[in-house]
PDB file of C-alpha atoms in Angstrom:
ATOM      1  CA  MET A   1     241.226  31.900 -17.750  1.00 73.00           C
ATOM      2  CA  PRO A   2     242.489  29.094 -19.618  1.00 81.00           C
ATOM      3  CA  VAL A   3     245.203  29.415 -21.864  1.00 87.00           C
ATOM      4  CA  GLU A   4     245.333  27.732 -25.485  1.00 89.00           C
ATOM      5  CA  ILE A   5     248.639  27.244 -27.483  1.00 93.00           C
ATOM      6  CA  GLU A   6     247.661  26.694 -30.780  1.00 92.00           C
ATOM      7  CA  MET A   7     249.974  26.550 -34.143  1.00 95.00           C
ATOM      8  CA  ARG A   8     248.328  26.194 -37.658  1.00 95.00           C
ATOM      9  CA  ALA A   9     250.050  24.634 -40.793  1.00 97.00           C
ATOM     10  CA  ARG A  10     248.056  24.960 -44.600  1.00 96.00           C
ATOM     11  CA  PHE A  11     248.987  22.421 -47.009  1.00 96.00           C
ATOM     12  CA  THR A  12     247.730  20.637 -50.318  1.00 96.00           C
ATOM     13  CA  ARG A  13     244.685  17.989 -50.532  1.00 96.00           C
ATOM     14  CA  GLU A  14     247.245  15.844 -50.776  1.00 96.00           C
ATOM     15  CA  ASP A  15     248.799  16.005 -47.725  1.00 96.00           C
ATOM     16  CA  HIS A  16     245.491  16.379 -45.865  1.00 96.00           C
ATOM     17  CA  ASP A  17     244.687  13.050 -46.867  1.00 96.00           C
ATOM     18  CA  GLN A  18     248.417  11.411 -46.159  1.00 97.00           C
ATOM     19  CA  LEU A  19     248.046  13.098 -42.399  1.00 97.00           C
ATOM     20  CA  ILE A  20     244.289  11.523 -42.050  1.00 97.00           C
ATOM     21  CA  SER A  21     245.619   8.230 -42.917  1.00 97.00           C
ATOM     22  CA  ARG A  22     248.467   8.565 -40.767  1.00 98.00           C
ATOM     23  CA  LEU A  23     246.186  10.321 -37.818  1.00 98.00           C
ATOM     24  CA  GLU A  24     243.912   7.307 -38.418  1.00 97.00           C
ATOM     25  CA  ARG A  25     246.597   4.965 -37.965  1.00 97.00           C
ATOM     26  CA  ASP A  26     248.436   6.210 -35.316  1.00 97.00           C
ATOM     27  CA  GLY A  27     246.218   8.765 -33.121  1.00 97.00           C
ATOM     28  CA  GLU A  28     243.028   9.003 -31.294  1.00 98.00           C
ATOM     29  CA  ASP A  29     240.186   9.469 -33.934  1.00 97.00           C
ATOM     30  CA  LEU A  30     237.649  12.137 -31.795  1.00 97.00           C
ATOM     31  CA  GLY A  31     235.780  11.999 -34.775  1.00 95.00           C
ATOM     32  CA  CYS A  32     233.553  14.638 -37.275  1.00 95.00           C
ATOM     33  CA  ASP A  33     233.655  18.186 -35.625  1.00 94.00           C
ATOM     34  CA  ASP A  34     232.084  20.421 -38.525  1.00 96.00           C
ATOM     35  CA  LYS A  35     230.950  24.049 -37.211  1.00 96.00           C
ATOM     36  CA  ARG A  36     229.472  27.028 -38.717  1.00 97.00           C
ATOM     37  CA  ILE A  37     231.203  29.954 -37.302  1.00 96.00           C
ATOM     38  CA  TYR A  38     230.576  33.525 -37.207  1.00 96.00           C
ATOM     39  CA  PHE A  39     233.629  35.366 -35.951  1.00 91.00           C
ATOM     40  CA  TYR A  40     234.353  39.367 -35.021  1.00 93.00           C
ATOM     41  CA  VAL A  41     237.673  40.394 -36.081  1.00 86.00           C
ATOM     42  CA  LEU A  42     238.509  43.058 -33.136  1.00 87.00           C
ATOM     43  CA  PRO A  43     241.364  45.195 -32.959  1.00 83.00           C
ATOM     44  CA  GLU A  44     243.089  43.137 -30.397  1.00 83.00           C
ATOM     45  CA  GLN A  45     240.760  40.190 -29.756  1.00 87.00           C
ATOM     46  CA  LEU A  46     238.803  37.495 -31.798  1.00 88.00           C
ATOM     47  CA  LEU A  47     235.213  37.090 -30.793  1.00 94.00           C
ATOM     48  CA  LYS A  48     233.205  33.726 -32.386  1.00 95.00           C
ATOM     49  CA  VAL A  49     229.573  32.372 -32.056  1.00 98.00           C
ATOM     50  CA  THR A  50     230.138  28.685 -33.271  1.00 97.00           C
ATOM     51  CA  ASP A  51     227.214  26.485 -33.987  1.00 97.00           C
ATOM     52  CA  ASN A  52     228.871  22.664 -33.453  1.00 96.00           C
ATOM     53  CA  ILE A  53     226.662  21.231 -36.385  1.00 95.00           C
ATOM     54  CA  ALA A  54     228.208  17.694 -35.568  1.00 91.00           C
ATOM     55  CA  ALA A  55     227.731  17.407 -31.517  1.00 92.00           C
ATOM     56  CA  GLY A  56     224.824  19.604 -31.678  1.00 94.00           C
ATOM     57  CA  SER A  57     226.038  22.149 -29.071  1.00 96.00           C
ATOM     58  CA  ALA A  58     226.923  26.009 -29.613  1.00 97.00           C
ATOM     59  CA  LYS A  59     229.199  28.261 -27.754  1.00 97.00           C
ATOM     60  CA  ILE A  60     230.471  31.847 -27.558  1.00 97.00           C
ATOM     61  CA  THR A  61     234.376  32.422 -27.508  1.00 94.00           C
ATOM     62  CA  LEU A  62     236.491  35.102 -26.782  1.00 93.00           C
ATOM     63  CA  LYS A  63     240.226  34.740 -27.719  1.00 87.00           C
ATOM     64  CA  GLY A  64     242.516  37.123 -25.996  1.00 80.00           C
ATOM     65  CA  ASN A  65     244.632  37.740 -29.180  1.00 75.00           C
ATOM     66  CA  LYS A  66     244.094  37.268 -32.835  1.00 64.00           C
ATOM     67  CA  ILE A  67     246.188  35.006 -34.722  1.00 69.00           C
ATOM     68  CA  GLY A  68     249.272  35.903 -35.747  1.00 64.00           C
ATOM     69  CA  GLN A  69     249.824  37.723 -32.266  1.00 64.00           C
ATOM     70  CA  GLY A  70     251.662  34.709 -30.758  1.00 67.00           C
ATOM     71  CA  ALA A  71     250.471  30.915 -30.169  1.00 70.00           C
ATOM     72  CA  ALA A  72     248.899  31.788 -26.368  1.00 73.00           C
ATOM     73  CA  PHE A  73     245.436  32.186 -26.548  1.00 70.00           C
ATOM     74  CA  PRO A  74     243.755  33.357 -23.517  1.00 79.00           C
ATOM     75  CA  GLU A  75     240.241  32.337 -24.024  1.00 85.00           C
ATOM     76  CA  THR A  76     236.653  32.799 -22.367  1.00 90.00           C
ATOM     77  CA  GLU A  77     233.743  30.192 -23.089  1.00 93.00           C
ATOM     78  CA  ILE A  78     230.106  30.240 -22.572  1.00 97.00           C
ATOM     79  CA  ALA A  79     227.896  27.234 -24.041  1.00 97.00           C
ATOM     80  CA  ILE A  80     224.768  28.497 -25.182  1.00 98.00           C
ATOM     81  CA  ALA A  81     221.748  26.579 -26.599  1.00 97.00           C
ATOM     82  CA  LYS A  82     222.099  25.802 -30.178  1.00 96.00           C
ATOM     83  CA  ASP A  83     218.575  27.771 -30.709  1.00 96.00           C
ATOM     84  CA  ASP A  84     220.575  31.044 -29.383  1.00 97.00           C
ATOM     85  CA  VAL A  85     223.057  31.238 -32.319  1.00 97.00           C
ATOM     86  CA  ALA A  86     221.013  33.350 -34.455  1.00 97.00           C
ATOM     87  CA  ALA A  87     220.088  35.452 -31.490  1.00 97.00           C
ATOM     88  CA  ALA A  88     223.828  35.808 -29.933  1.00 97.00           C
ATOM     89  CA  VAL A  89     224.860  36.758 -33.700  1.00 97.00           C
ATOM     90  CA  ARG A  90     221.717  39.313 -33.476  1.00 97.00           C
ATOM     91  CA  ILE A  91     222.921  40.920 -30.188  1.00 97.00           C
ATOM     92  CA  PHE A  92     226.309  41.200 -31.459  1.00 96.00           C
ATOM     93  CA  ASN A  93     225.721  42.738 -34.874  1.00 96.00           C
ATOM     94  CA  ALA A  94     223.156  45.321 -32.860  1.00 96.00           C
ATOM     95  CA  LEU A  95     225.857  46.121 -30.572  1.00 95.00           C
ATOM     96  CA  GLY A  96     228.175  47.677 -33.203  1.00 93.00           C
ATOM     97  CA  PHE A  97     230.084  44.440 -34.321  1.00 93.00           C
ATOM     98  CA  GLU A  98     228.876  43.358 -37.835  1.00 90.00           C
ATOM     99  CA  SER A  99     231.193  45.426 -40.018  1.00 86.00           C
ATOM    100  CA  THR A 100     233.944  42.952 -38.456  1.00 87.00           C
ATOM    101  CA  MET A 101     231.615  39.523 -38.810  1.00 90.00           C
ATOM    102  CA  HIS A 102     232.903  36.974 -40.895  1.00 88.00           C
ATOM    103  CA  ARG A 103     231.166  33.591 -41.375  1.00 91.00           C
ATOM    104  CA  ALA A 104     232.964  30.267 -42.348  1.00 91.00           C
ATOM    105  CA  TYR A 105     231.866  26.784 -42.555  1.00 95.00           C
ATOM    106  CA  ASN A 106     234.552  24.181 -41.299  1.00 94.00           C
ATOM    107  CA  GLN A 107     234.667  20.530 -42.631  1.00 96.00           C
ATOM    108  CA  ARG A 108     236.641  19.378 -39.219  1.00 96.00           C
ATOM    109  CA  ARG A 109     238.030  15.970 -37.816  1.00 97.00           C
ATOM    110  CA  ASN A 110     239.618  15.650 -34.811  1.00 97.00           C
ATOM    111  CA  PHE A 111     242.571  13.388 -33.491  1.00 98.00           C
ATOM    112  CA  ARG A 112     244.676  13.563 -30.440  1.00 98.00           C
ATOM    113  CA  PHE A 113     248.400  12.465 -30.851  1.00 98.00           C
ATOM    114  CA  ARG A 114     251.306  12.375 -28.552  1.00 97.00           C
ATOM    115  CA  GLY A 115     249.217  14.452 -26.099  1.00 96.00           C
ATOM    116  CA  VAL A 116     248.133  17.427 -28.613  1.00 98.00           C
ATOM    117  CA  GLU A 117     244.612  18.001 -29.998  1.00 98.00           C
ATOM    118  CA  ILE A 118     244.940  18.181 -34.063  1.00 98.00           C
ATOM    119  CA  ALA A 119     241.928  19.514 -35.832  1.00 97.00           C
ATOM    120  CA  VAL A 120     242.120  18.511 -39.445  1.00 98.00           C
ATOM    121  CA  LYS A 121     240.178  21.146 -41.782  1.00 96.00           C
ATOM    122  CA  TRP A 122     238.979  22.618 -44.989  1.00 96.00           C
ATOM    123  CA  SER A 123     237.333  25.943 -45.152  1.00 92.00           C
ATOM    124  CA  GLU A 124     236.934  28.106 -48.245  1.00 89.00           C
ATOM    125  CA  ALA A 125     239.186  31.031 -46.715  1.00 86.00           C
ATOM    126  CA  TRP A 126     242.175  28.664 -45.179  1.00 92.00           C
ATOM    127  CA  GLY A 127     241.916  25.836 -47.677  1.00 94.00           C
ATOM    128  CA  HIS A 128     243.086  22.612 -46.165  1.00 97.00           C
ATOM    129  CA  HIS A 129     244.767  22.984 -42.945  1.00 97.00           C
ATOM    130  CA  ALA A 130     245.183  21.833 -39.301  1.00 97.00           C
ATOM    131  CA  GLU A 131     245.439  23.474 -35.990  1.00 96.00           C
ATOM    132  CA  PHE A 132     247.855  22.100 -33.085  1.00 97.00           C
ATOM    133  CA  GLU A 133     246.863  22.630 -29.823  1.00 95.00           C
ATOM    134  CA  VAL A 134     247.391  21.908 -26.051  1.00 96.00           C
ATOM    135  CA  LEU A 135     244.769  23.685 -23.817  1.00 93.00           C
ATOM    136  CA  LEU A 136     246.749  24.793 -20.344  1.00 93.00           C
ATOM    137  CA  GLY A 137     245.197  25.618 -17.169  1.00 89.00           C
ATOM    138  CA  ASP A 138     244.580  28.967 -15.689  1.00 88.00           C
ATOM    139  CA  ASP A 139     247.444  31.547 -15.809  1.00 86.00           C
ATOM    140  CA  PRO A 140     249.796  29.190 -16.946  1.00 89.00           C
ATOM    141  CA  SER A 141     253.679  29.748 -16.461  1.00 92.00           C
ATOM    142  CA  PRO A 142     256.153  31.051 -19.302  1.00 91.00           C
ATOM    143  CA  ALA A 143     258.029  27.371 -18.740  1.00 94.00           C
ATOM    144  CA  ALA A 144     254.569  25.582 -19.335  1.00 93.00           C
ATOM    145  CA  LYS A 145     253.492  27.749 -22.709  1.00 92.00           C
ATOM    146  CA  SER A 146     256.990  27.034 -23.792  1.00 94.00           C
ATOM    147  CA  GLU A 147     257.044  23.339 -23.218  1.00 96.00           C
ATOM    148  CA  ALA A 148     253.475  23.243 -24.874  1.00 95.00           C
ATOM    149  CA  GLY A 149     255.173  25.033 -27.642  1.00 95.00           C
ATOM    150  CA  ASP A 150     257.808  22.932 -28.063  1.00 96.00           C
ATOM    151  CA  ARG A 151     255.452  19.647 -27.742  1.00 97.00           C
ATOM    152  CA  ILE A 152     253.382  20.947 -31.023  1.00 97.00           C
ATOM    153  CA  ALA A 153     256.405  21.275 -32.735  1.00 97.00           C
ATOM    154  CA  ALA A 154     257.801  18.192 -32.341  1.00 98.00           C
ATOM    155  CA  VAL A 155     254.615  16.397 -33.180  1.00 98.00           C
ATOM    156  CA  ALA A 156     254.090  18.669 -36.545  1.00 98.00           C
ATOM    157  CA  ASP A 157     257.844  17.522 -37.326  1.00 97.00           C
ATOM    158  CA  GLU A 158     256.975  13.866 -36.513  1.00 97.00           C
ATOM    159  CA  LEU A 159     253.934  14.117 -38.941  1.00 97.00           C
ATOM    160  CA  GLY A 160     255.790  15.789 -41.668  1.00 96.00           C
ATOM    161  CA  VAL A 161     253.829  19.040 -41.363  1.00 97.00           C
ATOM    162  CA  THR A 162     255.353  22.485 -41.588  1.00 97.00           C
ATOM    163  CA  LEU A 163     254.091  24.860 -38.896  1.00 97.00           C
ATOM    164  CA  MET A 164     253.230  28.369 -40.020  1.00 95.00           C
ATOM    165  CA  THR A 165     255.498  31.057 -38.777  1.00 92.00           C
ATOM    166  CA  GLU A 166     253.771  34.180 -36.914  1.00 87.00           C
ATOM    167  CA  ALA A 167     254.881  36.320 -39.632  1.00 88.00           C
ATOM    168  CA  GLN A 168     252.884  34.386 -42.297  1.00 91.00           C
ATOM    169  CA  LEU A 169     249.783  33.753 -40.204  1.00 88.00           C
ATOM    170  CA  ALA A 170     249.571  37.591 -39.762  1.00 83.00           C
ATOM    171  CA  GLU A 171     250.422  38.229 -43.355  1.00 89.00           C
ATOM    172  CA  PHE A 172     247.522  35.663 -43.899  1.00 88.00           C
ATOM    173  CA  THR A 173     245.134  37.183 -41.740  1.00 82.00           C
ATOM    174  CA  ALA A 174     245.649  40.653 -43.179  1.00 80.00           C
ATOM    175  CA  ALA A 175     245.232  39.347 -46.528  1.00 84.00           C
ATOM    176  CA  PHE A 176     241.571  37.584 -45.620  1.00 78.00           C
ATOM    177  CA  GLU A 177     240.452  40.404 -43.454  1.00 74.00           C
ATOM    178  CA  ALA A 178     241.132  42.927 -47.004  1.00 76.00           C
ATOM    179  CA  SER A 179     239.865  40.694 -49.210  1.00 76.00           C
ATOM    180  CA  GLU A 180     236.981  40.870 -47.121  1.00 72.00           C
ATOM    181  CA  ARG A 181     236.246  44.464 -46.411  1.00 71.00           C
ATOM    182  CA  ALA A 182     236.808  44.239 -50.128  1.00 73.00           C
ATOM    183  CA  ARG A 183     233.967  42.323 -50.604  1.00 71.00           C
ATOM    184  CA  LYS A 184     231.957  43.820 -48.108  1.00 68.00           C
ATOM    185  CA  GLU A 185     232.348  47.116 -50.130  1.00 77.00           C
ATOM    186  CA  GLN A 186     230.978  45.709 -53.121  1.00 75.00           C
ATOM    187  CA  PRO A 187     227.748  47.113 -54.568  1.00 68.00           C
ATOM    188  CA  ALA A 188     224.446  45.134 -53.636  1.00 60.00           C
ATOM    189  CA  GLY A 189     223.776  42.355 -56.663  1.00 56.00           C
ATOM    190  CA  SER A 190     227.564  42.066 -57.426  1.00 52.00           C
ATOM    191  CA  ALA A 191     229.635  38.646 -57.292  1.00 48.00           C
ATOM    192  CA  HIS A 192     231.200  37.289 -54.176  1.00 45.00           C
ATOM    193  CA  SER A 193     232.238  34.240 -52.038  1.00 42.00           C
ATOM    194  CA  THR A 194     231.898  34.053 -48.238  1.00 43.00           C
ATOM    195  CA  ALA A 195     234.691  33.201 -45.971  1.00 41.00           C
TER     196      ALA A 195
END
């Protein structure tokens, strides 16, 4: 199973705009990649149904761990028809995962810079942020994982971006999950927002 080495950063709108300008100038612009995501936070994994609005495609993804549990994400993906997104969500909800489901809309623009894929994003839950990732093949060695992490850190440093630590990621995601649980427990008709 392929492994994605992924690190994240959060920043201000001004930092977002500066990063976009730098990547437009010095990186490879891979284009807009807006997505609507239905994600299920499981005890040790993350299950997602992704409606890739910009590309007109969709997929189901199972990540082998959650954000804040390390930078290496073993990942299995299945492409599905865009028209099957609602059915996939209904199936996972019927299997009992509905209580763990969150919805998110991500404005996203992808770049490649020095061998690192960078998705510069905005979502309601995360605000302005970016994912830095390197995709490795099946069952990569610890040295390959370490080298990919070092490459991501060097690229982020060159771009002036401070990556979040694993502790910061774990704290942020725990706060998000607690907020979502509280929102879902509000009586019908109460004011709430979507992730």
